[in-house]
PDB file of C-alpha atoms in Angstrom:
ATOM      1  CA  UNK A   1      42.896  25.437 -23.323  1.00  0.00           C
ATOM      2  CA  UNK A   2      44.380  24.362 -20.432  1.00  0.00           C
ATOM      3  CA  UNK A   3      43.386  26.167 -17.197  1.00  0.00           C
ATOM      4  CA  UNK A   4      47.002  27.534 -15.253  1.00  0.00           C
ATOM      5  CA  UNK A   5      47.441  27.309 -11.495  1.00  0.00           C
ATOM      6  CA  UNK A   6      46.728  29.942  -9.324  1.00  0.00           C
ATOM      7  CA  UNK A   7      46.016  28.172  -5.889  1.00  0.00           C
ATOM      8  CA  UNK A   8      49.096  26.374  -4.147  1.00  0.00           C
ATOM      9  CA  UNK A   9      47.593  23.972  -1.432  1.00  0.00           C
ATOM     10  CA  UNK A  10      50.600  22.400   0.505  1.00  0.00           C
ATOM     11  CA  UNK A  11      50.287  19.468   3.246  1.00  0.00           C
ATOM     12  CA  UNK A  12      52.582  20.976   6.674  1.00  0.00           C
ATOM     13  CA  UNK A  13      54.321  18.050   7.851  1.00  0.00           C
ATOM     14  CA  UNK A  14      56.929  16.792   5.765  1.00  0.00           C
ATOM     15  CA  UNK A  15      56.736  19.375   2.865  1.00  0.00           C
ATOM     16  CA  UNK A  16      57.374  22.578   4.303  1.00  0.00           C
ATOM     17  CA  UNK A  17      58.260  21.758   7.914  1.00  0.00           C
ATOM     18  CA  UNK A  18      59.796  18.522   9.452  1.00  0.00           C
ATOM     19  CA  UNK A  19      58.147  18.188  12.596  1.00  0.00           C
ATOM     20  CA  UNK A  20      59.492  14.701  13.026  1.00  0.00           C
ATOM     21  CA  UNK A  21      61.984  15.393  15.641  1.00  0.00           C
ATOM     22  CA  UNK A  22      59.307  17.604  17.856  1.00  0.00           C
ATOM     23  CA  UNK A  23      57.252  14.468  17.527  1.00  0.00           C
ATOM     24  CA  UNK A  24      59.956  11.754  18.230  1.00  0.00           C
ATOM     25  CA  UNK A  25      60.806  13.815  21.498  1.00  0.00           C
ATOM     26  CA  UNK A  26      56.768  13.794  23.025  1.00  0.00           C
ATOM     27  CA  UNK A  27      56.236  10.292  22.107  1.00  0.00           C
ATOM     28  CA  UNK A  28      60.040   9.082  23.918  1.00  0.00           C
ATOM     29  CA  UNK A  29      58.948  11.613  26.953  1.00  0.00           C
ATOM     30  CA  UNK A  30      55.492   9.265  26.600  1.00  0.00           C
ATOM     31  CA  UNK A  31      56.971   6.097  26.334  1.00  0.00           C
ATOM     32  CA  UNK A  32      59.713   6.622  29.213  1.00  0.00           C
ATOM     33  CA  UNK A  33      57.282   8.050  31.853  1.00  0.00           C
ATOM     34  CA  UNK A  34      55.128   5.215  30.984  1.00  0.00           C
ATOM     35  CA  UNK A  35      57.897   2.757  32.333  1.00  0.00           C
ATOM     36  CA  UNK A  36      59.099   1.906  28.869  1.00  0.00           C
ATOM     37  CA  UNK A  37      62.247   0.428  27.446  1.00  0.00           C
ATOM     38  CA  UNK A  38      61.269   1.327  23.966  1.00  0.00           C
ATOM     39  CA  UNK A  39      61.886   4.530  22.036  1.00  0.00           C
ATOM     40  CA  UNK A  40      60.958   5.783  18.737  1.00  0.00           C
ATOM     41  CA  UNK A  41      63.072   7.477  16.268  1.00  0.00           C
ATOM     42  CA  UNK A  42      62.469   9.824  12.861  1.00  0.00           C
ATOM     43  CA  UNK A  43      63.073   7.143  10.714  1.00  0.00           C
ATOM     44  CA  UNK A  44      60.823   4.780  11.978  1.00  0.00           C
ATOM     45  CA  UNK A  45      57.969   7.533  12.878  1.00  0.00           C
ATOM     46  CA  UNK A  46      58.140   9.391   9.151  1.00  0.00           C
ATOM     47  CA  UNK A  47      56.122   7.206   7.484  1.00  0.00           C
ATOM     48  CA  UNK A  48      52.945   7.424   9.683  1.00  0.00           C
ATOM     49  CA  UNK A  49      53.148  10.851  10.144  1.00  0.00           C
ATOM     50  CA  UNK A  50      51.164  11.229   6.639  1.00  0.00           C
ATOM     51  CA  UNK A  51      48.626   9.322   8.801  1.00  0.00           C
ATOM     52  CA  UNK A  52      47.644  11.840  11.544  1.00  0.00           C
ATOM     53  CA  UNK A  53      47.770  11.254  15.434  1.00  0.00           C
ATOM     54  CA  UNK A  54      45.528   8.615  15.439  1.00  0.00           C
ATOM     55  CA  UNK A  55      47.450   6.176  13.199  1.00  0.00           C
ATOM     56  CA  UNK A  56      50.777   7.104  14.510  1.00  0.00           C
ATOM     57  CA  UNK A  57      49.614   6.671  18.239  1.00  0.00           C
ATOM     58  CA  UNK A  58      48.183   3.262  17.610  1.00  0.00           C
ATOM     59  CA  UNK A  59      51.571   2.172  16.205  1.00  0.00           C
ATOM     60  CA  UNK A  60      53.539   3.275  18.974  1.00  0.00           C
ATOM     61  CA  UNK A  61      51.367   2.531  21.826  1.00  0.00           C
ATOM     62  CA  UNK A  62      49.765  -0.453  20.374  1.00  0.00           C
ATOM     63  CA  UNK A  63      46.272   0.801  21.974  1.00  0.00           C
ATOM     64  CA  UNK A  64      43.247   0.901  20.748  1.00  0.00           C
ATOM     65  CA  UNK A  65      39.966   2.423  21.630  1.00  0.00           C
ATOM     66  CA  UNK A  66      39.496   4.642  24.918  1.00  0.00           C
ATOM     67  CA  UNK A  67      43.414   4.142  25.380  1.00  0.00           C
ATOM     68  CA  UNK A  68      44.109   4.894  22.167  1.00  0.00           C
ATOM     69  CA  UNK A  69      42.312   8.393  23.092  1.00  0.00           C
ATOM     70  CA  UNK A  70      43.714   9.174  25.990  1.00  0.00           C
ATOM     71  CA  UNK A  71      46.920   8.671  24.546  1.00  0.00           C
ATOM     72  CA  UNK A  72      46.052  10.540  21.478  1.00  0.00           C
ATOM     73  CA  UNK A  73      44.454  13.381  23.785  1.00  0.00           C
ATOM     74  CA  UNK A  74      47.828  13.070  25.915  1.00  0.00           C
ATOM     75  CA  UNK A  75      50.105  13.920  22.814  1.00  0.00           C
ATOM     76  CA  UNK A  76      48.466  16.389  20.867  1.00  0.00           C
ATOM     77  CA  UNK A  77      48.701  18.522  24.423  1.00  0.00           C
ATOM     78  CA  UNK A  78      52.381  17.720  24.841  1.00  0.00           C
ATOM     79  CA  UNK A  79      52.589  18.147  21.516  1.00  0.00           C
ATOM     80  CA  UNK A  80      50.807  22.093  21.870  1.00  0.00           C
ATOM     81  CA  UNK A  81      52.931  22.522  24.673  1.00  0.00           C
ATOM     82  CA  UNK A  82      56.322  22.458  22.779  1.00  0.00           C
ATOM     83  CA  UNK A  83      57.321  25.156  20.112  1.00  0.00           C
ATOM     84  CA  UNK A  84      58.471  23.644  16.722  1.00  0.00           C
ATOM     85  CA  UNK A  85      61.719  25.806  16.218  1.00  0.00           C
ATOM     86  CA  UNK A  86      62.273  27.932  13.039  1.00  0.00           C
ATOM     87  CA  UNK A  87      65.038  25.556  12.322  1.00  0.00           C
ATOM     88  CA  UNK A  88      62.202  22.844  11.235  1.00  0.00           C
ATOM     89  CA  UNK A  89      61.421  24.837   8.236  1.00  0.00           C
ATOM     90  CA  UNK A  90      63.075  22.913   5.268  1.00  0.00           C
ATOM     91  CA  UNK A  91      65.819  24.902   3.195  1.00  0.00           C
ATOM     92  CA  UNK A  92      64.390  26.931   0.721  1.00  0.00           C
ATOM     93  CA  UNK A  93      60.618  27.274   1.857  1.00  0.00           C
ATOM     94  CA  UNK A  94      60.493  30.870   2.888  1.00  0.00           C
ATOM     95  CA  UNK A  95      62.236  31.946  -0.271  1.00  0.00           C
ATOM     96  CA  UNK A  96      60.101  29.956  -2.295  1.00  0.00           C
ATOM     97  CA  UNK A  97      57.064  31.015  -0.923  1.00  0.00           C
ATOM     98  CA  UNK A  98      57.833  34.774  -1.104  1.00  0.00           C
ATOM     99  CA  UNK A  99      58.818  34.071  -4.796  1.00  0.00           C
ATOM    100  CA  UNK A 100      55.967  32.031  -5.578  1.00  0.00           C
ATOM    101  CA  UNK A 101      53.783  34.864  -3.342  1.00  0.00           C
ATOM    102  CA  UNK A 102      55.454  37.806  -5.717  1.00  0.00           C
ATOM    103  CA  UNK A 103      53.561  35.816  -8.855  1.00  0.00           C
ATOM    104  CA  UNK A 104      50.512  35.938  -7.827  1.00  0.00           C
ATOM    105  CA  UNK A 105      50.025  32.721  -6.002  1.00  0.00           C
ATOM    106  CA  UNK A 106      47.415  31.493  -3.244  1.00  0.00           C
ATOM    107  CA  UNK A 107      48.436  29.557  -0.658  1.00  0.00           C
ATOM    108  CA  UNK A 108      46.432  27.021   1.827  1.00  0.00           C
ATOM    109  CA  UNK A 109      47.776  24.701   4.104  1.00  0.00           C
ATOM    110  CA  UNK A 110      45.627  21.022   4.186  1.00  0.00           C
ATOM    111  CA  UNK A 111      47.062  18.702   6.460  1.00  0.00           C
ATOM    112  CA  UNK A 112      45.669  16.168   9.077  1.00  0.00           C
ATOM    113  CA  UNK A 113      47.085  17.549  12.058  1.00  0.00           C
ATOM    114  CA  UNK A 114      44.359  19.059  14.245  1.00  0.00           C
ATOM    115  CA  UNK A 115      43.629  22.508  13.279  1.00  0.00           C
ATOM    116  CA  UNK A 116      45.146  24.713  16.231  1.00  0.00           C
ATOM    117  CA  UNK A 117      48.101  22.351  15.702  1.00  0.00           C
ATOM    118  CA  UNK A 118      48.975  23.637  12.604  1.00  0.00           C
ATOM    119  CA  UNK A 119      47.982  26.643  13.453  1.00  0.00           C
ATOM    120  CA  UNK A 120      50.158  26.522  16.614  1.00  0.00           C
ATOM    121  CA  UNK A 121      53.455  25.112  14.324  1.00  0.00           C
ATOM    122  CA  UNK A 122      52.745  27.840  11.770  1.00  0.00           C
ATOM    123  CA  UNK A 123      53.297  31.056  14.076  1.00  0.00           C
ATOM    124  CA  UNK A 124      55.948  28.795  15.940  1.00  0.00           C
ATOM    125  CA  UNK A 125      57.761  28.952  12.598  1.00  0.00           C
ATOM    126  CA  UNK A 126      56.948  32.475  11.400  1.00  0.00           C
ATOM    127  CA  UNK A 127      54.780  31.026   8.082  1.00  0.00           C
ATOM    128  CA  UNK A 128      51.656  31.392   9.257  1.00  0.00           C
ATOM    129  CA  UNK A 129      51.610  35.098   6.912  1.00  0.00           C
ATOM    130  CA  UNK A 130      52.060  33.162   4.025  1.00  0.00           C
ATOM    131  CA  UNK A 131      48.583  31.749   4.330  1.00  0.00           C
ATOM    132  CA  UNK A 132      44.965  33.124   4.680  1.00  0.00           C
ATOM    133  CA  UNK A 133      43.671  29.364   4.695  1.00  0.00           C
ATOM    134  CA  UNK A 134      44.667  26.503   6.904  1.00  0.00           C
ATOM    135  CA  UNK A 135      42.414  23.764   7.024  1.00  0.00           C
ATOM    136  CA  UNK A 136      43.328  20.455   9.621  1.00  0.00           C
ATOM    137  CA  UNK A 137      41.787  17.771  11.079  1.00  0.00           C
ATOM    138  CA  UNK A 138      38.469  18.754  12.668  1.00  0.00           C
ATOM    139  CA  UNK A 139      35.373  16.699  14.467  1.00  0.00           C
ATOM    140  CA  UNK A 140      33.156  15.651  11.601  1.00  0.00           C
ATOM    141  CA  UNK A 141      35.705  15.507   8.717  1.00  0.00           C
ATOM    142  CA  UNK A 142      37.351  12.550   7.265  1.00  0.00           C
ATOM    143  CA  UNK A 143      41.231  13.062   7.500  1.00  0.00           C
ATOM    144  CA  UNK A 144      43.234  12.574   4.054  1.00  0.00           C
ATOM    145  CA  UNK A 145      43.063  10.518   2.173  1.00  0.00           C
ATOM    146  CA  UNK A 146      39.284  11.552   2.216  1.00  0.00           C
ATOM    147  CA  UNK A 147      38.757  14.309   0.507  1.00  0.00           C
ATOM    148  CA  UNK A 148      36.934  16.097   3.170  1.00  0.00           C
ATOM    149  CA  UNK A 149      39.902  18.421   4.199  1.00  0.00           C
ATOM    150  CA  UNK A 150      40.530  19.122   0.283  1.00  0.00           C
ATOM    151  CA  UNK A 151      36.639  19.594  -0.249  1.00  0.00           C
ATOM    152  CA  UNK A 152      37.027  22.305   2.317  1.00  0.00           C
ATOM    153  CA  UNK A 153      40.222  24.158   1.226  1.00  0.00           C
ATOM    154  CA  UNK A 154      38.769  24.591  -1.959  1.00  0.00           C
ATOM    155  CA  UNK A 155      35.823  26.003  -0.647  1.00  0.00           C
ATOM    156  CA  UNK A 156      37.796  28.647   1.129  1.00  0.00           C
ATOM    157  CA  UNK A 157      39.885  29.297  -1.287  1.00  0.00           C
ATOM    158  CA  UNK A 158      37.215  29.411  -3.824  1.00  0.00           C
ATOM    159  CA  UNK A 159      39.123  27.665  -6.268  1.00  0.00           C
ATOM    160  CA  UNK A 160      38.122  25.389  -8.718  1.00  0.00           C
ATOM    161  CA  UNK A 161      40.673  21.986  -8.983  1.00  0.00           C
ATOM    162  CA  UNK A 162      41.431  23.069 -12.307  1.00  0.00           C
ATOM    163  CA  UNK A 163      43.684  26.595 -10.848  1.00  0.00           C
ATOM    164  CA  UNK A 164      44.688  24.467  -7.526  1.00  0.00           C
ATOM    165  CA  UNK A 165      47.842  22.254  -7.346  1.00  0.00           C
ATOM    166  CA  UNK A 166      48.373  20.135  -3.826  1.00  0.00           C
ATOM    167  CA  UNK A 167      52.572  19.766  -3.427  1.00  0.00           C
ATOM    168  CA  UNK A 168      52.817  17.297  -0.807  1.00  0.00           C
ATOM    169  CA  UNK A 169      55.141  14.104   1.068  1.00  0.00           C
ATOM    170  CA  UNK A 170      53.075  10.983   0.609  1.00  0.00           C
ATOM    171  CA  UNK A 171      50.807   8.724  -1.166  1.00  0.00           C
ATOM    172  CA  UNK A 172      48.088  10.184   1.347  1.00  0.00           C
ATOM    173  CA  UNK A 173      48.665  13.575  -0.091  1.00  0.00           C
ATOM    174  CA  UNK A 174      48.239  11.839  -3.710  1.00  0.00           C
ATOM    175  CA  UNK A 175      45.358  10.425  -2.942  1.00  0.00           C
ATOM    176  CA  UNK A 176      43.398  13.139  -1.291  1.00  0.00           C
ATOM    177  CA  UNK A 177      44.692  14.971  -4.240  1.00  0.00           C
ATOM    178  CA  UNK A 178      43.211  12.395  -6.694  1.00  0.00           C
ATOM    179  CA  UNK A 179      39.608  12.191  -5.027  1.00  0.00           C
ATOM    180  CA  UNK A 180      39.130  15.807  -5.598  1.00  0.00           C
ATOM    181  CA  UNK A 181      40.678  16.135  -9.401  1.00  0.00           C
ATOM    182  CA  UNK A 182      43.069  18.232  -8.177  1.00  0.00           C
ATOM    183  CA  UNK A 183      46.869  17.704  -9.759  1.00  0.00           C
ATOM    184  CA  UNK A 184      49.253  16.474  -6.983  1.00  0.00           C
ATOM    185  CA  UNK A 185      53.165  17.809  -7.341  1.00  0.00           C
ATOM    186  CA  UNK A 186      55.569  15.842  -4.694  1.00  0.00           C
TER     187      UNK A 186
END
């Protein structure tokens, strides 16, 4: 028999909300006071946002070590600064999630933005009700596609992978998905 679903872990960016154009705006505001020409946009940005800060920072800024850092460090609190409208929330999420919520579901939030990041976006957008665990990025665990930050949603949840389904963006998602034996839904 074939164990059903109860536990709905969802990555942030890109599946539920599309913090892309919060993100594009702090790193042009970055780039521009830092005397550049250049400028980012959503489209070329999307794909490394699966990545977390530190992979999307190098790529813009083309720094590595203690620059990439500060740069990183520089974002995340211009990032924290700005409010992610309610408007960021993709069509249909709150009415799925109260649906999905009147079943019987769980919900989690896994994603490799920094913990009081998501946190932060969550209450920003009025979703942070929907769920009793968030787990992000955090000193001492691997971001996805590890499956540290899956390990520990589990573990919270106290869900086996059998009764937990991750509905995510990207191949990281998949992955971190994989590593744990928990199905992936895109």
């Amino acid at each position: 028999m074939t164990a059903v679903a109860r536990h709905l872990i969802f990555d942030l960016d890109g599946t539920l909300v599309d913090s892309a154009p919060v993100i594009v705006a702090t790193l042009n505001e970055m780039l521009s006071e830092r005397g550049s020409t250049c400028s980012v946009d959503v489209g070329t940005i999307r794909p490394w946002l699966s990545w977390g800060g530190p992979a999307l920072i190098a790529k813009v800024f083309h720094v590595e070590g203690d620059d990439a850092a500060r740069e990183l460090t520089d974002f995340r609190a211009r990032y924290g600064d700005r409010g992610t409208p309610a408007e960021c929330v993709f069509d249909g999420v709150r009415e799925g999630l109260r649906d999905l919520a009147a079943l019987g579901f769980s919900f989690a939030i896994c994603s490799n933005k920094p913990q009081y990041l998501c946190e932060k976006v969550l209450e920003d957008v009025g979703l942070a009700g929907h769920f009793p665990v968030i787990v992000g990025s955090a000193a001492g665990l691997k971001q996805k596609p590890a499956p540290d930050l899956m390990h520990l949603v589990l573990r919270k949840l106290q869900a086996r992978p059998s009764r937990s389904v991750l509905i995510g963006d990207s191949d990281v998602d998949h992955a971190a998905a994989h590593a744990v034996g928990v199905p992936f839904r895109l």
